[in-house]
Each structure stands twice: as structure tokens, then as C-alpha cells.
Coordinates of C-alpha atoms in Angstrom, one line a residue:
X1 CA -10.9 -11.6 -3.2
X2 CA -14.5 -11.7 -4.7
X3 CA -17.2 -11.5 -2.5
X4 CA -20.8 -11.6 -3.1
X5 CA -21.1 -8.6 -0.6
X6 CA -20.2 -4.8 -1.8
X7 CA -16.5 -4.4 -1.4
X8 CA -15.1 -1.5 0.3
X9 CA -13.1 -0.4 -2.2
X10 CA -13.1 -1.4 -6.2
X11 CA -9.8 -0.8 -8.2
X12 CA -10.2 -1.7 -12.3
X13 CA -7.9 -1.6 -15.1
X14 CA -5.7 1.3 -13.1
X15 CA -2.9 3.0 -15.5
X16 CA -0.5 5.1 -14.2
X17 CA 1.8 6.2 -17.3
X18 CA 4.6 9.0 -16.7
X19 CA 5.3 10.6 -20.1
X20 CA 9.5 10.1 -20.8
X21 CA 11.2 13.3 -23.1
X22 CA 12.9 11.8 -26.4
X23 CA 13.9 15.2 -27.1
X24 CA 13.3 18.5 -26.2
X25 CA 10.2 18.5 -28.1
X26 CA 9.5 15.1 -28.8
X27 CA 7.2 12.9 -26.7
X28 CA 9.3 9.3 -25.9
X29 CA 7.4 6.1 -24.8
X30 CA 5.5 6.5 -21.2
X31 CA 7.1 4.9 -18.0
X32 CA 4.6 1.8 -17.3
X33 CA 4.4 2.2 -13.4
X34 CA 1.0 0.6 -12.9
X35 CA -0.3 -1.0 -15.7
X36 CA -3.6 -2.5 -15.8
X37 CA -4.3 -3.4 -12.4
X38 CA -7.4 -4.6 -10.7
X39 CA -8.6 -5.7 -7.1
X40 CA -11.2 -5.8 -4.1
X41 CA -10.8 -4.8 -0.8
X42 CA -13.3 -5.4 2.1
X43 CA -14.2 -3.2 5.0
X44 CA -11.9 -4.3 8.0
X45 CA -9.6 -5.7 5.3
X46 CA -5.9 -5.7 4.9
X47 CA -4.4 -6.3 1.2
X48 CA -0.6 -6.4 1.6
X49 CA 1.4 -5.2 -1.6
X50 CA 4.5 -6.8 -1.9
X51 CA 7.3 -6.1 -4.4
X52 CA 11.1 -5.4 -5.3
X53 CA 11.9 -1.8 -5.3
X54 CA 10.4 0.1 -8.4
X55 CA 8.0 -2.4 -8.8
X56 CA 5.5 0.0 -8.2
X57 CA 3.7 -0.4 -5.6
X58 CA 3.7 3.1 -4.0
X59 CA 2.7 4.1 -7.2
X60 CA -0.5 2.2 -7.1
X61 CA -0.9 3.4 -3.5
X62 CA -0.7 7.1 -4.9
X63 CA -2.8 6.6 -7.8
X64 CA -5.5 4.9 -6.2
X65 CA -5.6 8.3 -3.5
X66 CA -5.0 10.3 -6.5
X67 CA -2.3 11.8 -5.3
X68 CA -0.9 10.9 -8.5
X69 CA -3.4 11.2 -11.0
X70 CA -4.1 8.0 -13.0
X71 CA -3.8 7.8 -16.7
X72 CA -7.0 5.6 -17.0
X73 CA -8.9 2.6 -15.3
X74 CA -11.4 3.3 -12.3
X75 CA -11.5 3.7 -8.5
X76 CA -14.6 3.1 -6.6
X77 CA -14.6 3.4 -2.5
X78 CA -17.8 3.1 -0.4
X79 CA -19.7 2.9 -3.8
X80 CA -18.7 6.1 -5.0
X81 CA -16.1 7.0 -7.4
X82 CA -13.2 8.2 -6.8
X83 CA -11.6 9.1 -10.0
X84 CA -13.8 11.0 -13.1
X85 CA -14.5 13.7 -10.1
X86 CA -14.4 16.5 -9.8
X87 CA -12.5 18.9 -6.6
X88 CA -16.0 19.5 -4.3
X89 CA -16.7 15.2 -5.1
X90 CA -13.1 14.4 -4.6
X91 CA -13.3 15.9 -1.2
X92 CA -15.6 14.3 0.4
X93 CA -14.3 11.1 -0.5
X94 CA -10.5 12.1 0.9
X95 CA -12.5 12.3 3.6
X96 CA -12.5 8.8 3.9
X97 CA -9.3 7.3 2.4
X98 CA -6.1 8.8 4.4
X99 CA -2.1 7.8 3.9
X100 CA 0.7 7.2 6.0
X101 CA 4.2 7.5 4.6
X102 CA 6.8 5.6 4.6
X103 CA 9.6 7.8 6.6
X104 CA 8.2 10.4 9.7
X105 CA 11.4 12.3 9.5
X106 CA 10.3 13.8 6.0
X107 CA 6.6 13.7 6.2
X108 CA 5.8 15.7 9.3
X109 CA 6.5 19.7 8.9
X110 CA 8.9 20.7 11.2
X111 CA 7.8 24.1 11.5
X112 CA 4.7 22.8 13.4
X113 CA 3.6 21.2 16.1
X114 CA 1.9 18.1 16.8
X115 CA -1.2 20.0 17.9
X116 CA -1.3 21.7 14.6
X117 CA 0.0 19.1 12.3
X118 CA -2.9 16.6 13.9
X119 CA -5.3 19.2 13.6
X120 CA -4.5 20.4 10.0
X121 CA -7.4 17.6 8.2
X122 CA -9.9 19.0 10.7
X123 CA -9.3 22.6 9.5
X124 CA -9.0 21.8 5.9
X125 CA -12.8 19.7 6.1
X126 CA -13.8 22.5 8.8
X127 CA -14.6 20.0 11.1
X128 CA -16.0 21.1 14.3
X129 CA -15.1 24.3 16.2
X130 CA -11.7 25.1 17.8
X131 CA -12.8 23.4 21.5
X132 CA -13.9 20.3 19.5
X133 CA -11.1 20.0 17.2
X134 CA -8.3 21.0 20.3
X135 CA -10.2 17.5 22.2
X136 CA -10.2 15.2 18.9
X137 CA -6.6 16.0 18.8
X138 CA -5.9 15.2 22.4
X139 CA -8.3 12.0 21.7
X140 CA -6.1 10.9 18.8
X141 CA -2.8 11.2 20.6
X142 CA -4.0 8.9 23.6
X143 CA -5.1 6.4 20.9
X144 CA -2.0 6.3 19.4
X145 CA -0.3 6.0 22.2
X146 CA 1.0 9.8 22.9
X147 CA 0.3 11.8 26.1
X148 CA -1.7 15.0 25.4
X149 CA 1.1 17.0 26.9
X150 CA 3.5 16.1 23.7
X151 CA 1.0 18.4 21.8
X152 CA 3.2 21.7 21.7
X153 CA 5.8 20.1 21.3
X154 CA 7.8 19.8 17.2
X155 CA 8.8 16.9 15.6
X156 CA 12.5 16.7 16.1
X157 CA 11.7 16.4 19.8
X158 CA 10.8 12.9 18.8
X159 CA 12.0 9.5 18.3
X160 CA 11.1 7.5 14.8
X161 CA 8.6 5.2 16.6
X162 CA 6.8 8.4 18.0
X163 CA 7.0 10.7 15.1
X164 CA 5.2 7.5 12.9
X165 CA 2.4 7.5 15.9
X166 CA 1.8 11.7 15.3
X167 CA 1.8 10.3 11.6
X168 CA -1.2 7.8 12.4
X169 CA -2.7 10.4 13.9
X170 CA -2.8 12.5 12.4
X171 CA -4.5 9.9 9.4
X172 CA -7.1 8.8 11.9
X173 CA -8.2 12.0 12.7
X174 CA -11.3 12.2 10.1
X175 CA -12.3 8.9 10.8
X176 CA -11.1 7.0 7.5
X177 CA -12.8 3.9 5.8
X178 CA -9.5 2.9 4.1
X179 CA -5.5 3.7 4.8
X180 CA -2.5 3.0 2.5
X181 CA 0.1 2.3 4.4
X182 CA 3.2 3.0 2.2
X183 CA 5.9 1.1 3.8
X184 CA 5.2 2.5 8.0
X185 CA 7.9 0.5 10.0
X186 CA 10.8 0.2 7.6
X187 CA 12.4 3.5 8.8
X188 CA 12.2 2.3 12.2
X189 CA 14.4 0.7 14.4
X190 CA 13.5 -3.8 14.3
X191 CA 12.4 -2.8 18.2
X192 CA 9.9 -0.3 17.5
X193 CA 8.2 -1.5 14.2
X194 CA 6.5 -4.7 16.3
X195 CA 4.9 -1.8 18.8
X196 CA 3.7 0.2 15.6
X197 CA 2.3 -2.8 14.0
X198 CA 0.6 -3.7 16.9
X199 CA -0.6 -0.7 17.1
X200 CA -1.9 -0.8 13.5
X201 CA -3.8 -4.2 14.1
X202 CA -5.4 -3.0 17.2
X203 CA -6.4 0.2 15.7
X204 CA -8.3 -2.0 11.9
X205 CA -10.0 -3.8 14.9
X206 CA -11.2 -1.1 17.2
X207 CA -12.4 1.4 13.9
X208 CA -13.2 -1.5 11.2
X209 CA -10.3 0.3 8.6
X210 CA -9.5 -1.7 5.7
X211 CA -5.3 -0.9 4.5
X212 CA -3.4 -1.1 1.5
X213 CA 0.0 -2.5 3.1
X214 CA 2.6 -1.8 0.9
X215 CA 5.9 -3.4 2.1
X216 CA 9.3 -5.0 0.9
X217 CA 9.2 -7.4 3.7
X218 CA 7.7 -10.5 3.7
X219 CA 7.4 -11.6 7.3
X220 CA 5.8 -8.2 7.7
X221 CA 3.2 -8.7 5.4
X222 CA 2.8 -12.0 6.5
X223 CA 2.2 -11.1 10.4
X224 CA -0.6 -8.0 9.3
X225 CA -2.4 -9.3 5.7
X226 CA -5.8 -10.9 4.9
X227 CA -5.0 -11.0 1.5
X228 CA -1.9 -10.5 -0.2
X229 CA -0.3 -9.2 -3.9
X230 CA 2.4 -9.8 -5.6
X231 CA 3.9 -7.0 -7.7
X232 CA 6.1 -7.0 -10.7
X233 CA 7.0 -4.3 -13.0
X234 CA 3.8 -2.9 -12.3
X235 CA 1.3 -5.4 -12.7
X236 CA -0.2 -7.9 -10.0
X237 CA 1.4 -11.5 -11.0
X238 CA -0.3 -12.9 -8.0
X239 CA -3.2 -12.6 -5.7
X240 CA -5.4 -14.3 -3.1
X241 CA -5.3 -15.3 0.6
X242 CA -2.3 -14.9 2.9
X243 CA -2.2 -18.2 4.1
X244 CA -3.0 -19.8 0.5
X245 CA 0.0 -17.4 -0.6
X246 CA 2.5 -18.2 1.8
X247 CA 1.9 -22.2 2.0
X248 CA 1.6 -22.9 -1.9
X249 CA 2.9 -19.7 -4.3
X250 CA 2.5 -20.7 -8.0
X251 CA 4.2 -17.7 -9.9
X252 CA 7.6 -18.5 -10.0
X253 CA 8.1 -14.7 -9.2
X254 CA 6.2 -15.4 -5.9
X255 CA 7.9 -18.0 -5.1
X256 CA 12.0 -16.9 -5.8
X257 CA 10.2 -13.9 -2.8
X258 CA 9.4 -16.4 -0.5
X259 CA 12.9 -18.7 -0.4
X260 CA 14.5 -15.2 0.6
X261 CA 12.7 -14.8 3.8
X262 CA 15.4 -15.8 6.6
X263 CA 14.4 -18.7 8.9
X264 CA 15.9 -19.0 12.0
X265 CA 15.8 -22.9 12.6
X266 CA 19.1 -24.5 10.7
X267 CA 16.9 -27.6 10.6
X268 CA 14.5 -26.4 8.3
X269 CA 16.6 -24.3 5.7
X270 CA 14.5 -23.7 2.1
X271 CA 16.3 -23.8 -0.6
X272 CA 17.2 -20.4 -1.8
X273 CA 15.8 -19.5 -5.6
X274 CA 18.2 -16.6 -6.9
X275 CA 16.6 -14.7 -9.9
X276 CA 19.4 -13.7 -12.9
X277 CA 19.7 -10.2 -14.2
X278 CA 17.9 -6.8 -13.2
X279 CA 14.6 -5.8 -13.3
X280 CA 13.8 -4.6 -16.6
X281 CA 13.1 -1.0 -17.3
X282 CA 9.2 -0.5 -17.2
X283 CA 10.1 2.2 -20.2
X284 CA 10.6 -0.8 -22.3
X285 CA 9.4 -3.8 -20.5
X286 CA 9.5 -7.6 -22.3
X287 CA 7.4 -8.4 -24.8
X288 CA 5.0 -11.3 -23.7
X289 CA 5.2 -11.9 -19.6
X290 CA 7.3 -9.3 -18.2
X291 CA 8.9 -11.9 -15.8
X292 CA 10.0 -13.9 -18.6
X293 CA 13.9 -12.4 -18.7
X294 CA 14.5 -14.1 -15.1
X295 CA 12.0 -16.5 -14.6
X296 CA 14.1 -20.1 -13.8
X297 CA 10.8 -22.0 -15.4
X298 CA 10.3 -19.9 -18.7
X299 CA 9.1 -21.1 -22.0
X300 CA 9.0 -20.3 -25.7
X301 CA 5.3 -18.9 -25.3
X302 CA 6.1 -17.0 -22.3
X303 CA 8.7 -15.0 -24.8
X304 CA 5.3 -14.2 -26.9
X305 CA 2.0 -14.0 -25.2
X306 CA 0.9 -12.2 -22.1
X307 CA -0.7 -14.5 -19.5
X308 CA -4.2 -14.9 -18.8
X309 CA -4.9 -14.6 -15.0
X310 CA -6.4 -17.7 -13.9
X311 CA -8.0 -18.8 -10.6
X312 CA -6.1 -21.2 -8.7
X313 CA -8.3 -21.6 -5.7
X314 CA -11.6 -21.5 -5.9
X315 CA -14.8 -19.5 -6.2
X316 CA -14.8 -18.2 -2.0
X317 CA -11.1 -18.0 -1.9
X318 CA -9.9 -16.9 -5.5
X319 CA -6.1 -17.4 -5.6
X320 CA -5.4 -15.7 -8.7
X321 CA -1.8 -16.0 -10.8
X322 CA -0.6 -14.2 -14.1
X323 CA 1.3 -17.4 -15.6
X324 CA 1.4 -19.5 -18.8
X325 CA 2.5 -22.9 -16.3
X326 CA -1.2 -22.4 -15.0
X327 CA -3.0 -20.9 -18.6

């Protein structure tokens, strides 16, 4: 994911620690939901994030927006930081990094409309006058593939597939250089997420956004990714190009992911790598590589010593895995 151009966006070292209660005044040891994570993103770009549940990748999503502040490590976008700021600095970059969640039942008020729930990043940045910011509005809905008319209208009125488009609307609608995309189509019916994925792809193409794409699904990430990560108890075990990921994954973490993606032709079954136990609790992860407890390949030293990341590909298209088969 190194480039010798200026990436987009510049995540280093990012910690996100939640502090655990031992006792009603004692301090126990932090939840590790993103530890020590580090990656580039391009303009145009689409990272997808993939991950069991509590892995945390909507952590990093969060952290990286600073919606949840992080405990330490840096965030650049467009050359400018984006943590170490201060409220007025940290504005004008939310100007240019937007979200959209993962279920459009729960993040749209129902109390307003689409006019005014589309309109409400407009009126916080004070951008343009009423006229202008009633037309961007009516602008954003026909791009997203809403009539105008829907505007007065609240958000029960609407299916899941059209409360997700007021969603990405209502993210366009200060003209963002970078999205996360916490999990868009997995509240929706299997018939709608294809049109709001399409809708997605046309949209990085028309307006040059680069997206986080945080999903559980595979053949999602697969279908909408430049790049792709592999999460696991919140670190990144695995990084580099879609197609490098998807043909030959090295971590065996990547790869038990992979055998579970269903294929439909009976005469090319894979065979099926199942992973013993849980995950472990990132309040007291393993000692050496946190995969170690369920990894089908481990070894004494994987017991003992973190893994060095090492580059599997090569120095255009880094292909990057956490694992002591490859240190």
C-alpha cells in the first residue's frame, strides 16, 4: 500500500484502549480494541476491513474520525493532522472525512425529515444560504437515487435500501475526501445491498472518494476493495492488494476467512478450515501472536514472540503478513 506519491490518508501506530473497573476505585487492565495499527490510503481508494465480530474494526473506523478518541498513534488526511487538534482544526478536517453507519433504522432521527437531516452538515459548517443549501439537498437526493419530492417526507416512510441512500446523502453533502463505511448493506435485504453497492462504486468514480470498507463479508469486500485488511483482535494480521489477498492469503487467520466463503459450483468445493475455541478476550489477549490459541499451523515461538510484519510481495505491491511462518 506504499506509494511514492502523498497518500490520502496516513494512519500510524493508532491505540484505542477502553479503561476496564477492577473495583469501584481501582483501575483494571484497558480493553485492547485497536492496538498498534498502521496503513495508507490513496485518493480514489477503497481499503476493505475485514474481520470476525469484536475484532475491532468499527473501532478503528471510529478512532480514525475521532469519534472515539484514540489513546495514542497519529492520523494524517490530506496532509494535515487529524488528531493532536484542537475543536476549530478538527473541523475543518470533518469537513472532509464523513461516516455511514451500519443500520439506517437507528442512525437517521426520526423526528426529522430528509430535507433537514441532509441539510443538517450544511448548517453545522454554515455552508451557503438557505436557497443554496435547500438545492444541494435536492442535488444530493437525485444523486443518490431519491426524487426531490421524498424531501418532507420522515424516515419511517422508507424502506432499508432508501433510508441507507438519505444516509449517503446525507455524508456526501460537504463534498468528502474520505468515507468509512461501517458495515452499509448488511442490514439490507441480499436484493437491495447489490443496488447500494453499485451505487457506492459509481459514486468513488464520479467524486474520486477514497473508503474505509469495514465488512464481515468476504465476497463483499471482494466485489468493492483495492486493497484489503485483515483484522484480528485488534491488530492488522494481513495487508496488501485484493487480488494478491484473495488468490494466495499467507496468515493462516486469512486464510481459515477465505475457505468459509460459499461457492456455488459443487465442482470446485475448497476445503473448509474450521478454527477451535473463541476469540480471546482483547482484556487479556495471548502472550506472543494473538492468533496463536487457534491457529491450525502454530509453533513453540508463536507461544513467545510477537511477529514481525514482513513484505510478501514486493516493493509496488506490498503484501504485508503479521506471521512467524513468513519471519
Amino acid at each position: 500500500m506504499m506509494n511514492e506519491t502523498q497518500p490520502l490518508l496516513t494512519v500510524r501506530n493508532l491505540k484505542k484502549y477502553f479503561p476496564m473497573k477492577a473495583g469501584m476505585f481501582r483501575k483494571g487492565t484497558p480493553l485492547k480494541a485497536v492496538d498498534d495499527v498502521s496503513f495508507d490510503l490513496e485518493t480514489g481508494k477503497t481499503l476493505g476491513l475485514v474481520g470476525e465480530s469484536g475484532c475491532g474494526k468499527s473501532t478503528l473506523g471510529r478512532a480514525i474520525l475521532r469519534l472515539h478518541e484514540p489513546t495514542s498513534g497519529e492520523v494524517i488526511l490530506d496532509s494535515k493532522p487529524v488528531t493532536g487538534v484542537k475543536h476549530g482544526a478538527l473541523m475543518l478536517q470533518r469537513r472532509k472525512m464523513q461516516i455511514i453507519f451500519q443500520d439506517p433504522y437507528a442512525s437517521l432521527n426520526p423526528r426529522r425529515t430528509v430535507y433537514q437531516t441532509v441539510r443538517e452538515p450544511l448548517d453545522i459548517h454554515k455552508v451557503g444560504d438557505p436557497k443554496e443549501r435547500r438545492h444541494t439537498v435536492e442535488i444530493l437526493l437525485e444523486r443518490v437515487g431519491l426524487r426531490r419530492q421524498v424531501m418532507d417526507r420522515y424516515p419511517h416512510e422508507f424502506s432499508g435500501g432508501q433510508r441507507q441512500r438519505v444516509g449517503i446523502a446525507r455524508a456526501l453533502a460537504l463534498n468528502p475526501k474520505f468515507i468509512v463505511a461501517d458495515e452499509p448493506v448488511s442490514a439490507l435485504d441480499v436484493s437491495v445491498q447489490s443496488q447500494v453497492l453499485n451505487l457506492i462504486a459509481d459514486l468513488q468514480k464520479d467524486m474520486g472518494i477514497a473508503f474505509l470498507f469495514i465488512s464481515h463479508d468476504l465476497a463483499v469486500v471482494q466485489h468493492v476493495s483495492d486493497h484489503v485488511a485483515v483484522m484480528y483482535l485488534g491488530k492488522l494480521v494481513e495487508m496488501g492488494p485484493a487480488a494478491s489477498i484473495y488468490k494466495d492469503p499467507r496468515h493462516p487467520y486469512t486464510q481459515a476467512l477465505l475457505s468459509a466463503i460459499p461457492n456455488p459450483d459443487p465442482k470446485h468445493r475448497k476445503k473448509h478450515v474450521v478454527l477451535s475455541g473463541d476469540v480471546p478476550s482483547p482484556v487479556n489477549p495471548p502472550s506472543g501472536c494473538p492468533f496463536h490459541t487457534r491457529c491450525p499451523r502454530v509453533m513453540d515461538i508463536c507461544k513467545k514472540e510477537t511477529p514481525v510484519q514482513t513484505n510478501q510481495g514486493n516493493a509496488t505491491n506490498p503484501h504485508l503478513v503479521s506471521c512467524h511462518l513468513y519471519s
